PDB file of C-alpha atoms in Angstrom:
ATOM      1  CA  UNK Q  26     -43.541 -50.584  17.314  1.00  0.00           C
ATOM      2  CA  UNK Q  27     -40.819 -47.900  17.560  1.00  0.00           C
ATOM      3  CA  UNK Q  28     -41.371 -44.196  16.959  1.00  0.00           C
ATOM      4  CA  UNK Q  29     -38.591 -41.577  17.232  1.00  0.00           C
ATOM      5  CA  UNK Q  30     -39.264 -37.890  17.913  1.00  0.00           C
ATOM      6  CA  UNK Q  31     -36.503 -35.498  16.694  1.00  0.00           C
ATOM      7  CA  UNK Q  32     -36.135 -31.786  17.058  1.00  0.00           C
ATOM      8  CA  UNK Q  33     -33.619 -29.145  18.185  1.00  0.00           C
ATOM      9  CA  UNK Q  34     -33.267 -27.003  21.337  1.00  0.00           C
ATOM     10  CA  UNK Q  35     -36.022 -24.359  21.734  1.00  0.00           C
ATOM     11  CA  UNK Q  36     -38.134 -25.804  18.984  1.00  0.00           C
ATOM     12  CA  UNK Q  37     -40.917 -26.904  21.251  1.00  0.00           C
ATOM     13  CA  UNK Q  38     -38.907 -29.803  22.616  1.00  0.00           C
ATOM     14  CA  UNK Q  39     -40.398 -29.590  26.132  1.00  0.00           C
ATOM     15  CA  UNK Q  40     -43.869 -29.577  24.515  1.00  0.00           C
ATOM     16  CA  UNK Q  41     -42.880 -32.761  22.625  1.00  0.00           C
ATOM     17  CA  UNK Q  42     -41.683 -34.337  25.858  1.00  0.00           C
ATOM     18  CA  UNK Q  43     -44.885 -33.378  27.747  1.00  0.00           C
ATOM     19  CA  UNK Q  44     -47.051 -34.834  25.073  1.00  0.00           C
ATOM     20  CA  UNK Q  45     -45.065 -38.106  24.948  1.00  0.00           C
ATOM     21  CA  UNK Q  46     -45.110 -38.348  28.728  1.00  0.00           C
ATOM     22  CA  UNK Q  47     -48.894 -37.853  28.676  1.00  0.00           C
ATOM     23  CA  UNK Q  48     -49.171 -40.730  26.190  1.00  0.00           C
ATOM     24  CA  UNK Q  49     -47.071 -42.996  28.422  1.00  0.00           C
ATOM     25  CA  UNK Q  50     -49.115 -42.088  31.466  1.00  0.00           C
ATOM     26  CA  UNK Q  51     -52.200 -43.301  29.609  1.00  0.00           C
ATOM     27  CA  UNK Q  52     -50.848 -46.116  27.398  1.00  0.00           C
ATOM     28  CA  UNK Q  53     -49.313 -48.823  29.581  1.00  0.00           C
ATOM     29  CA  UNK Q  54     -47.952 -50.936  26.683  1.00  0.00           C
ATOM     30  CA  UNK Q  55     -45.210 -48.530  25.629  1.00  0.00           C
ATOM     31  CA  UNK Q  56     -41.674 -47.936  26.970  1.00  0.00           C
ATOM     32  CA  UNK Q  57     -40.449 -44.310  26.864  1.00  0.00           C
ATOM     33  CA  UNK Q  58     -36.741 -43.403  26.285  1.00  0.00           C
ATOM     34  CA  UNK Q  59     -35.810 -39.772  26.877  1.00  0.00           C
ATOM     35  CA  UNK Q  60     -33.015 -37.625  28.234  1.00  0.00           C
ATOM     36  CA  UNK Q  61     -35.714 -35.814  30.258  1.00  0.00           C
ATOM     37  CA  UNK Q  62     -36.669 -38.988  32.072  1.00  0.00           C
ATOM     38  CA  UNK Q  63     -35.551 -40.293  35.397  1.00  0.00           C
ATOM     39  CA  UNK Q  64     -35.091 -44.095  35.306  1.00  0.00           C
ATOM     40  CA  UNK Q  65     -38.308 -45.428  36.677  1.00  0.00           C
ATOM     41  CA  UNK Q  66     -40.404 -48.358  35.296  1.00  0.00           C
ATOM     42  CA  UNK Q  67     -41.325 -47.660  31.724  1.00  0.00           C
ATOM     43  CA  UNK Q  68     -39.527 -44.272  31.869  1.00  0.00           C
ATOM     44  CA  UNK Q  69     -35.947 -44.893  30.709  1.00  0.00           C
ATOM     45  CA  UNK Q  70     -33.232 -42.259  30.755  1.00  0.00           C
ATOM     46  CA  UNK Q  71     -30.942 -41.962  27.806  1.00  0.00           C
ATOM     47  CA  UNK Q  72     -28.077 -39.476  27.251  1.00  0.00           C
ATOM     48  CA  UNK Q  73     -28.871 -36.083  25.688  1.00  0.00           C
ATOM     49  CA  UNK Q  74     -27.172 -35.798  22.284  1.00  0.00           C
ATOM     50  CA  UNK Q  75     -24.024 -33.787  21.782  1.00  0.00           C
ATOM     51  CA  UNK Q  76     -21.276 -33.908  19.160  1.00  0.00           C
ATOM     52  CA  UNK Q  77     -19.022 -35.952  21.376  1.00  0.00           C
ATOM     53  CA  UNK Q  78     -21.454 -38.851  21.943  1.00  0.00           C
ATOM     54  CA  UNK Q  79     -23.407 -38.865  18.730  1.00  0.00           C
ATOM     55  CA  UNK Q  80     -21.939 -42.207  17.548  1.00  0.00           C
ATOM     56  CA  UNK Q  81     -22.632 -43.841  20.914  1.00  0.00           C
ATOM     57  CA  UNK Q  82     -26.159 -42.448  21.019  1.00  0.00           C
ATOM     58  CA  UNK Q  83     -26.817 -43.467  17.462  1.00  0.00           C
ATOM     59  CA  UNK Q  84     -25.908 -47.048  18.311  1.00  0.00           C
ATOM     60  CA  UNK Q  85     -28.026 -46.970  21.398  1.00  0.00           C
ATOM     61  CA  UNK Q  86     -30.972 -45.551  19.437  1.00  0.00           C
ATOM     62  CA  UNK Q  87     -30.653 -48.180  16.731  1.00  0.00           C
ATOM     63  CA  UNK Q  88     -30.608 -50.932  19.329  1.00  0.00           C
ATOM     64  CA  UNK Q  89     -33.952 -49.939  20.717  1.00  0.00           C
ATOM     65  CA  UNK Q  90     -36.397 -52.326  19.056  1.00  0.00           C
ATOM     66  CA  UNK Q  91     -39.679 -50.864  20.363  1.00  0.00           C
ATOM     67  CA  UNK Q  92     -41.076 -47.939  22.291  1.00  0.00           C
ATOM     68  CA  UNK Q  93     -41.143 -44.174  22.036  1.00  0.00           C
ATOM     69  CA  UNK Q  94     -37.870 -42.292  21.930  1.00  0.00           C
ATOM     70  CA  UNK Q  95     -37.424 -38.537  22.308  1.00  0.00           C
ATOM     71  CA  UNK Q  96     -37.296 -35.746  22.149  1.00  0.00           C
ATOM     72  CA  UNK Q  97     -33.884 -36.071  20.517  1.00  0.00           C
ATOM     73  CA  UNK Q  98     -32.421 -32.607  19.981  1.00  0.00           C
ATOM     74  CA  UNK Q  99     -29.679 -33.553  17.529  1.00  0.00           C
ATOM     75  CA  UNK Q 100     -29.864 -35.727  14.487  1.00  0.00           C
ATOM     76  CA  UNK Q 101     -28.403 -39.223  14.710  1.00  0.00           C
ATOM     77  CA  UNK Q 102     -27.197 -41.788  12.206  1.00  0.00           C
ATOM     78  CA  UNK Q 103     -30.380 -43.814  12.323  1.00  0.00           C
ATOM     79  CA  UNK Q 104     -31.853 -46.684  10.447  1.00  0.00           C
ATOM     80  CA  UNK Q 105     -34.974 -45.426   8.729  1.00  0.00           C
ATOM     81  CA  UNK Q 106     -36.868 -48.589   9.352  1.00  0.00           C
ATOM     82  CA  UNK Q 107     -39.514 -47.100  11.624  1.00  0.00           C
ATOM     83  CA  UNK Q 108     -41.675 -43.997  11.994  1.00  0.00           C
ATOM     84  CA  UNK Q 109     -39.978 -40.689  12.803  1.00  0.00           C
ATOM     85  CA  UNK Q 110     -41.576 -37.364  13.665  1.00  0.00           C
ATOM     86  CA  UNK Q 111     -39.456 -34.275  13.066  1.00  0.00           C
ATOM     87  CA  UNK Q 112     -40.519 -31.083  14.751  1.00  0.00           C
ATOM     88  CA  UNK Q 113     -38.638 -27.849  13.688  1.00  0.00           C
ATOM     89  CA  UNK Q 114     -39.057 -24.205  14.228  1.00  0.00           C
ATOM     90  CA  UNK Q 115     -37.672 -21.116  12.416  1.00  0.00           C
ATOM     91  CA  UNK Q 116     -34.008 -21.414  13.426  1.00  0.00           C
ATOM     92  CA  UNK Q 117     -33.761 -17.712  13.993  1.00  0.00           C
ATOM     93  CA  UNK Q 118     -36.407 -17.891  16.691  1.00  0.00           C
ATOM     94  CA  UNK Q 119     -34.590 -20.845  18.132  1.00  0.00           C
ATOM     95  CA  UNK Q 120     -31.425 -18.808  18.534  1.00  0.00           C
ATOM     96  CA  UNK Q 121     -33.268 -15.927  20.179  1.00  0.00           C
ATOM     97  CA  UNK Q 122     -35.117 -18.318  22.494  1.00  0.00           C
ATOM     98  CA  UNK Q 123     -31.854 -20.000  23.463  1.00  0.00           C
ATOM     99  CA  UNK Q 124     -30.433 -16.677  24.601  1.00  0.00           C
ATOM    100  CA  UNK Q 125     -33.258 -15.939  26.860  1.00  0.00           C
ATOM    101  CA  UNK Q 126     -33.421 -19.551  28.172  1.00  0.00           C
ATOM    102  CA  UNK Q 127     -29.634 -19.860  28.815  1.00  0.00           C
ATOM    103  CA  UNK Q 128     -29.343 -16.436  30.510  1.00  0.00           C
ATOM    104  CA  UNK Q 129     -32.535 -16.339  32.578  1.00  0.00           C
ATOM    105  CA  UNK Q 130     -34.582 -19.595  32.629  1.00  0.00           C
ATOM    106  CA  UNK Q 131     -32.653 -22.816  32.148  1.00  0.00           C
ATOM    107  CA  UNK Q 132     -31.427 -24.485  35.394  1.00  0.00           C
ATOM    108  CA  UNK Q 133     -27.990 -25.865  36.083  1.00  0.00           C
ATOM    109  CA  UNK Q 134     -26.069 -22.987  34.507  1.00  0.00           C
ATOM    110  CA  UNK Q 135     -23.478 -21.267  36.792  1.00  0.00           C
ATOM    111  CA  UNK Q 136     -24.237 -17.635  37.555  1.00  0.00           C
ATOM    112  CA  UNK Q 137     -20.878 -16.506  36.082  1.00  0.00           C
ATOM    113  CA  UNK Q 138     -21.678 -18.242  32.817  1.00  0.00           C
ATOM    114  CA  UNK Q 139     -25.093 -16.512  32.678  1.00  0.00           C
ATOM    115  CA  UNK Q 140     -23.387 -13.154  33.228  1.00  0.00           C
ATOM    116  CA  UNK Q 141     -20.824 -13.909  30.500  1.00  0.00           C
ATOM    117  CA  UNK Q 142     -23.563 -14.670  28.049  1.00  0.00           C
ATOM    118  CA  UNK Q 143     -25.585 -11.554  29.002  1.00  0.00           C
ATOM    119  CA  UNK Q 144     -22.421  -9.417  28.509  1.00  0.00           C
ATOM    120  CA  UNK Q 145     -21.959 -10.935  25.058  1.00  0.00           C
ATOM    121  CA  UNK Q 146     -25.432  -9.696  24.188  1.00  0.00           C
ATOM    122  CA  UNK Q 147     -28.106 -11.368  22.122  1.00  0.00           C
ATOM    123  CA  UNK Q 148     -26.418 -10.658  18.766  1.00  0.00           C
ATOM    124  CA  UNK Q 149     -23.050 -12.170  19.945  1.00  0.00           C
ATOM    125  CA  UNK Q 150     -24.775 -15.151  21.587  1.00  0.00           C
ATOM    126  CA  UNK Q 151     -26.797 -15.965  18.501  1.00  0.00           C
ATOM    127  CA  UNK Q 152     -23.823 -15.632  16.118  1.00  0.00           C
ATOM    128  CA  UNK Q 153     -21.770 -17.893  18.395  1.00  0.00           C
ATOM    129  CA  UNK Q 154     -24.503 -20.550  18.450  1.00  0.00           C
ATOM    130  CA  UNK Q 155     -25.411 -20.166  14.721  1.00  0.00           C
ATOM    131  CA  UNK Q 156     -23.148 -22.810  13.190  1.00  0.00           C
ATOM    132  CA  UNK Q 157     -23.990 -25.592  15.596  1.00  0.00           C
ATOM    133  CA  UNK Q 158     -27.654 -25.009  15.097  1.00  0.00           C
ATOM    134  CA  UNK Q 159     -27.413 -24.626  11.337  1.00  0.00           C
ATOM    135  CA  UNK Q 160     -25.408 -27.833  11.013  1.00  0.00           C
ATOM    136  CA  UNK Q 161     -28.219 -29.753  12.685  1.00  0.00           C
ATOM    137  CA  UNK Q 162     -30.787 -28.338  10.309  1.00  0.00           C
ATOM    138  CA  UNK Q 163     -28.529 -29.207   7.335  1.00  0.00           C
ATOM    139  CA  UNK Q 164     -28.488 -32.865   8.421  1.00  0.00           C
ATOM    140  CA  UNK Q 165     -32.189 -32.974   9.027  1.00  0.00           C
ATOM    141  CA  UNK Q 166     -32.923 -31.541   5.601  1.00  0.00           C
ATOM    142  CA  UNK Q 167     -30.397 -33.646   3.776  1.00  0.00           C
ATOM    143  CA  UNK Q 168     -30.904 -36.928   5.580  1.00  0.00           C
ATOM    144  CA  UNK Q 169     -34.348 -37.017   7.153  1.00  0.00           C
ATOM    145  CA  UNK Q 170     -36.775 -34.712   5.480  1.00  0.00           C
ATOM    146  CA  UNK Q 171     -37.639 -36.646   2.262  1.00  0.00           C
ATOM    147  CA  UNK Q 172     -37.720 -40.169   3.833  1.00  0.00           C
ATOM    148  CA  UNK Q 173     -41.146 -41.695   3.348  1.00  0.00           C
ATOM    149  CA  UNK Q 174     -41.549 -42.638   7.064  1.00  0.00           C
ATOM    150  CA  UNK Q 175     -40.583 -39.238   8.404  1.00  0.00           C
ATOM    151  CA  UNK Q 176     -43.455 -36.859   9.312  1.00  0.00           C
ATOM    152  CA  UNK Q 177     -42.294 -33.215   9.305  1.00  0.00           C
ATOM    153  CA  UNK Q 178     -44.128 -30.765  11.534  1.00  0.00           C
ATOM    154  CA  UNK Q 179     -43.422 -27.046  11.911  1.00  0.00           C
ATOM    155  CA  UNK Q 180     -43.773 -25.589  15.433  1.00  0.00           C
ATOM    156  CA  UNK Q 181     -45.394 -22.468  14.037  1.00  0.00           C
ATOM    157  CA  UNK Q 182     -48.320 -24.429  12.605  1.00  0.00           C
ATOM    158  CA  UNK Q 183     -49.598 -24.998  16.159  1.00  0.00           C
ATOM    159  CA  UNK Q 184     -50.381 -21.247  16.378  1.00  0.00           C
ATOM    160  CA  UNK Q 185     -50.645 -20.063  12.761  1.00  0.00           C
ATOM    161  CA  UNK Q 186     -52.037 -23.158  11.003  1.00  0.00           C
ATOM    162  CA  UNK Q 187     -54.350 -25.978  11.750  1.00  0.00           C
ATOM    163  CA  UNK Q 188     -53.414 -27.185  15.306  1.00  0.00           C
ATOM    164  CA  UNK Q 189     -55.924 -30.053  15.095  1.00  0.00           C
ATOM    165  CA  UNK Q 190     -54.055 -31.387  12.051  1.00  0.00           C
ATOM    166  CA  UNK Q 191     -50.717 -30.888  13.782  1.00  0.00           C
ATOM    167  CA  UNK Q 192     -51.522 -32.939  16.851  1.00  0.00           C
ATOM    168  CA  UNK Q 193     -53.228 -35.578  14.742  1.00  0.00           C
ATOM    169  CA  UNK Q 194     -50.064 -35.958  12.658  1.00  0.00           C
ATOM    170  CA  UNK Q 195     -47.940 -35.956  15.789  1.00  0.00           C
ATOM    171  CA  UNK Q 196     -49.837 -38.820  17.316  1.00  0.00           C
ATOM    172  CA  UNK Q 197     -50.714 -40.927  14.238  1.00  0.00           C
ATOM    173  CA  UNK Q 198     -47.545 -43.142  14.307  1.00  0.00           C
ATOM    174  CA  UNK Q 199     -48.431 -44.249  17.833  1.00  0.00           C
ATOM    175  CA  UNK Q 200     -51.775 -45.860  16.826  1.00  0.00           C
ATOM    176  CA  UNK Q 201     -53.530 -44.813  20.014  1.00  0.00           C
ATOM    177  CA  UNK Q 202     -57.108 -45.728  20.934  1.00  0.00           C
ATOM    178  CA  UNK Q 203     -59.688 -42.972  20.373  1.00  0.00           C
ATOM    179  CA  UNK Q 204     -60.040 -42.369  24.169  1.00  0.00           C
ATOM    180  CA  UNK Q 205     -56.354 -41.873  24.689  1.00  0.00           C
ATOM    181  CA  UNK Q 206     -55.954 -39.707  21.629  1.00  0.00           C
ATOM    182  CA  UNK Q 207     -58.835 -37.505  22.835  1.00  0.00           C
ATOM    183  CA  UNK Q 208     -57.216 -37.180  26.294  1.00  0.00           C
ATOM    184  CA  UNK Q 209     -53.849 -36.199  24.787  1.00  0.00           C
ATOM    185  CA  UNK Q 210     -55.649 -33.754  22.419  1.00  0.00           C
ATOM    186  CA  UNK Q 211     -57.252 -31.995  25.297  1.00  0.00           C
ATOM    187  CA  UNK Q 212     -53.921 -31.900  27.186  1.00  0.00           C
ATOM    188  CA  UNK Q 213     -52.286 -30.403  24.063  1.00  0.00           C
ATOM    189  CA  UNK Q 214     -54.956 -27.664  23.651  1.00  0.00           C
ATOM    190  CA  UNK Q 215     -54.363 -26.630  27.278  1.00  0.00           C
ATOM    191  CA  UNK Q 216     -50.554 -26.647  26.876  1.00  0.00           C
ATOM    192  CA  UNK Q 217     -50.517 -24.436  23.746  1.00  0.00           C
ATOM    193  CA  UNK Q 218     -53.082 -21.860  24.960  1.00  0.00           C
ATOM    194  CA  UNK Q 219     -51.515 -18.477  24.710  1.00  0.00           C
ATOM    195  CA  UNK Q 220     -52.916 -17.746  28.196  1.00  0.00           C
ATOM    196  CA  UNK Q 221     -50.221 -20.074  29.598  1.00  0.00           C
ATOM    197  CA  UNK Q 222     -47.334 -18.048  28.272  1.00  0.00           C
ATOM    198  CA  UNK Q 223     -44.958 -17.180  31.070  1.00  0.00           C
ATOM    199  CA  UNK Q 224     -41.714 -15.228  30.750  1.00  0.00           C
ATOM    200  CA  UNK Q 225     -40.067 -17.250  33.596  1.00  0.00           C
ATOM    201  CA  UNK Q 226     -40.616 -20.746  32.006  1.00  0.00           C
ATOM    202  CA  UNK Q 227     -39.967 -22.624  28.835  1.00  0.00           C
ATOM    203  CA  UNK Q 228     -43.212 -21.098  27.514  1.00  0.00           C
ATOM    204  CA  UNK Q 229     -41.718 -17.601  27.668  1.00  0.00           C
ATOM    205  CA  UNK Q 230     -42.655 -16.663  24.046  1.00  0.00           C
ATOM    206  CA  UNK Q 231     -44.985 -18.964  22.137  1.00  0.00           C
ATOM    207  CA  UNK Q 232     -45.803 -16.946  19.049  1.00  0.00           C
ATOM    208  CA  UNK Q 233     -43.298 -17.030  16.197  1.00  0.00           C
ATOM    209  CA  UNK Q 234     -41.246 -14.151  14.642  1.00  0.00           C
ATOM    210  CA  UNK Q 235     -39.414 -12.772  17.739  1.00  0.00           C
ATOM    211  CA  UNK Q 236     -36.121 -12.650  15.842  1.00  0.00           C
ATOM    212  CA  UNK Q 237     -37.467  -9.768  13.701  1.00  0.00           C
ATOM    213  CA  UNK Q 238     -37.349  -7.347  16.648  1.00  0.00           C
ATOM    214  CA  UNK Q 239     -34.638  -9.033  18.784  1.00  0.00           C
ATOM    215  CA  UNK Q 240     -31.687  -9.005  16.459  1.00  0.00           C
ATOM    216  CA  UNK Q 241     -29.873  -5.916  14.957  1.00  0.00           C
ATOM    217  CA  UNK Q 242     -29.622  -5.531  11.265  1.00  0.00           C
ATOM    218  CA  UNK Q 243     -25.967  -6.578  10.951  1.00  0.00           C
ATOM    219  CA  UNK Q 244     -26.402  -9.751  13.046  1.00  0.00           C
ATOM    220  CA  UNK Q 245     -29.692 -10.575  11.264  1.00  0.00           C
ATOM    221  CA  UNK Q 246     -28.021 -10.269   7.878  1.00  0.00           C
ATOM    222  CA  UNK Q 247     -25.212 -12.648   8.822  1.00  0.00           C
ATOM    223  CA  UNK Q 248     -27.616 -15.108  10.342  1.00  0.00           C
ATOM    224  CA  UNK Q 249     -29.932 -14.965   7.315  1.00  0.00           C
ATOM    225  CA  UNK Q 250     -27.002 -15.495   4.973  1.00  0.00           C
ATOM    226  CA  UNK Q 251     -25.902 -18.730   6.719  1.00  0.00           C
ATOM    227  CA  UNK Q 252     -29.461 -19.946   7.051  1.00  0.00           C
ATOM    228  CA  UNK Q 253     -30.507 -18.995   3.511  1.00  0.00           C
ATOM    229  CA  UNK Q 254     -30.815 -22.480   2.088  1.00  0.00           C
ATOM    230  CA  UNK Q 255     -32.408 -23.817   5.255  1.00  0.00           C
ATOM    231  CA  UNK Q 256     -35.055 -21.099   5.322  1.00  0.00           C
ATOM    232  CA  UNK Q 257     -35.819 -21.648   1.675  1.00  0.00           C
ATOM    233  CA  UNK Q 258     -36.097 -25.391   2.033  1.00  0.00           C
ATOM    234  CA  UNK Q 259     -38.446 -25.124   5.011  1.00  0.00           C
ATOM    235  CA  UNK Q 260     -40.433 -22.222   3.630  1.00  0.00           C
ATOM    236  CA  UNK Q 261     -39.506 -19.568   6.134  1.00  0.00           C
ATOM    237  CA  UNK Q 262     -39.286 -15.927   4.906  1.00  0.00           C
TER     238      UNK Q 262
END
């Protein structure tokens, strides 16, 4: 059994990782491949995707015959011969969340780079990152979304929809026992509790729609124009 979990940056990717790690902690039969892992036993580190290594990472991904892989934050040229779960968020909220993460929260960023991004401002930062993010959504929509073995989940449905159905669909491809599924469900419910939101962590802002107040009218119009087809296809208004 092989299951791949795909997403983008700031689309709940750390939640995806934590849920998969919880599964591996409980289910001893699976190997787990992730850029967030340290190499240790069943936890295997693989490179994080970027435009420069997408071909190499695609080959590595396709050579994995069994196990859980993800979260992968960029689309790859994959063989659709196994189950894939695709978790996406309103790309406008992803852009806003990236700004806050890459200026205040995310580790490993030189202070001068943080200051440069802050000086550029949220509008400038989001416009600079827009094409890279939009191109990932374009590929997911064109190449992944309508495949019969791809389960598409929207991040927002955790908070605005049926969260029980969301976590059930997230876990279904893994064929877990009832006991393990129940344990992961309880962990999920604790992780997505709004009481755990913390402005200094990856759970800075959990509810959707922040872009509506964070971006100026001019920047918002340009972003909406580039994302128009994506927003329509994914039913974001």
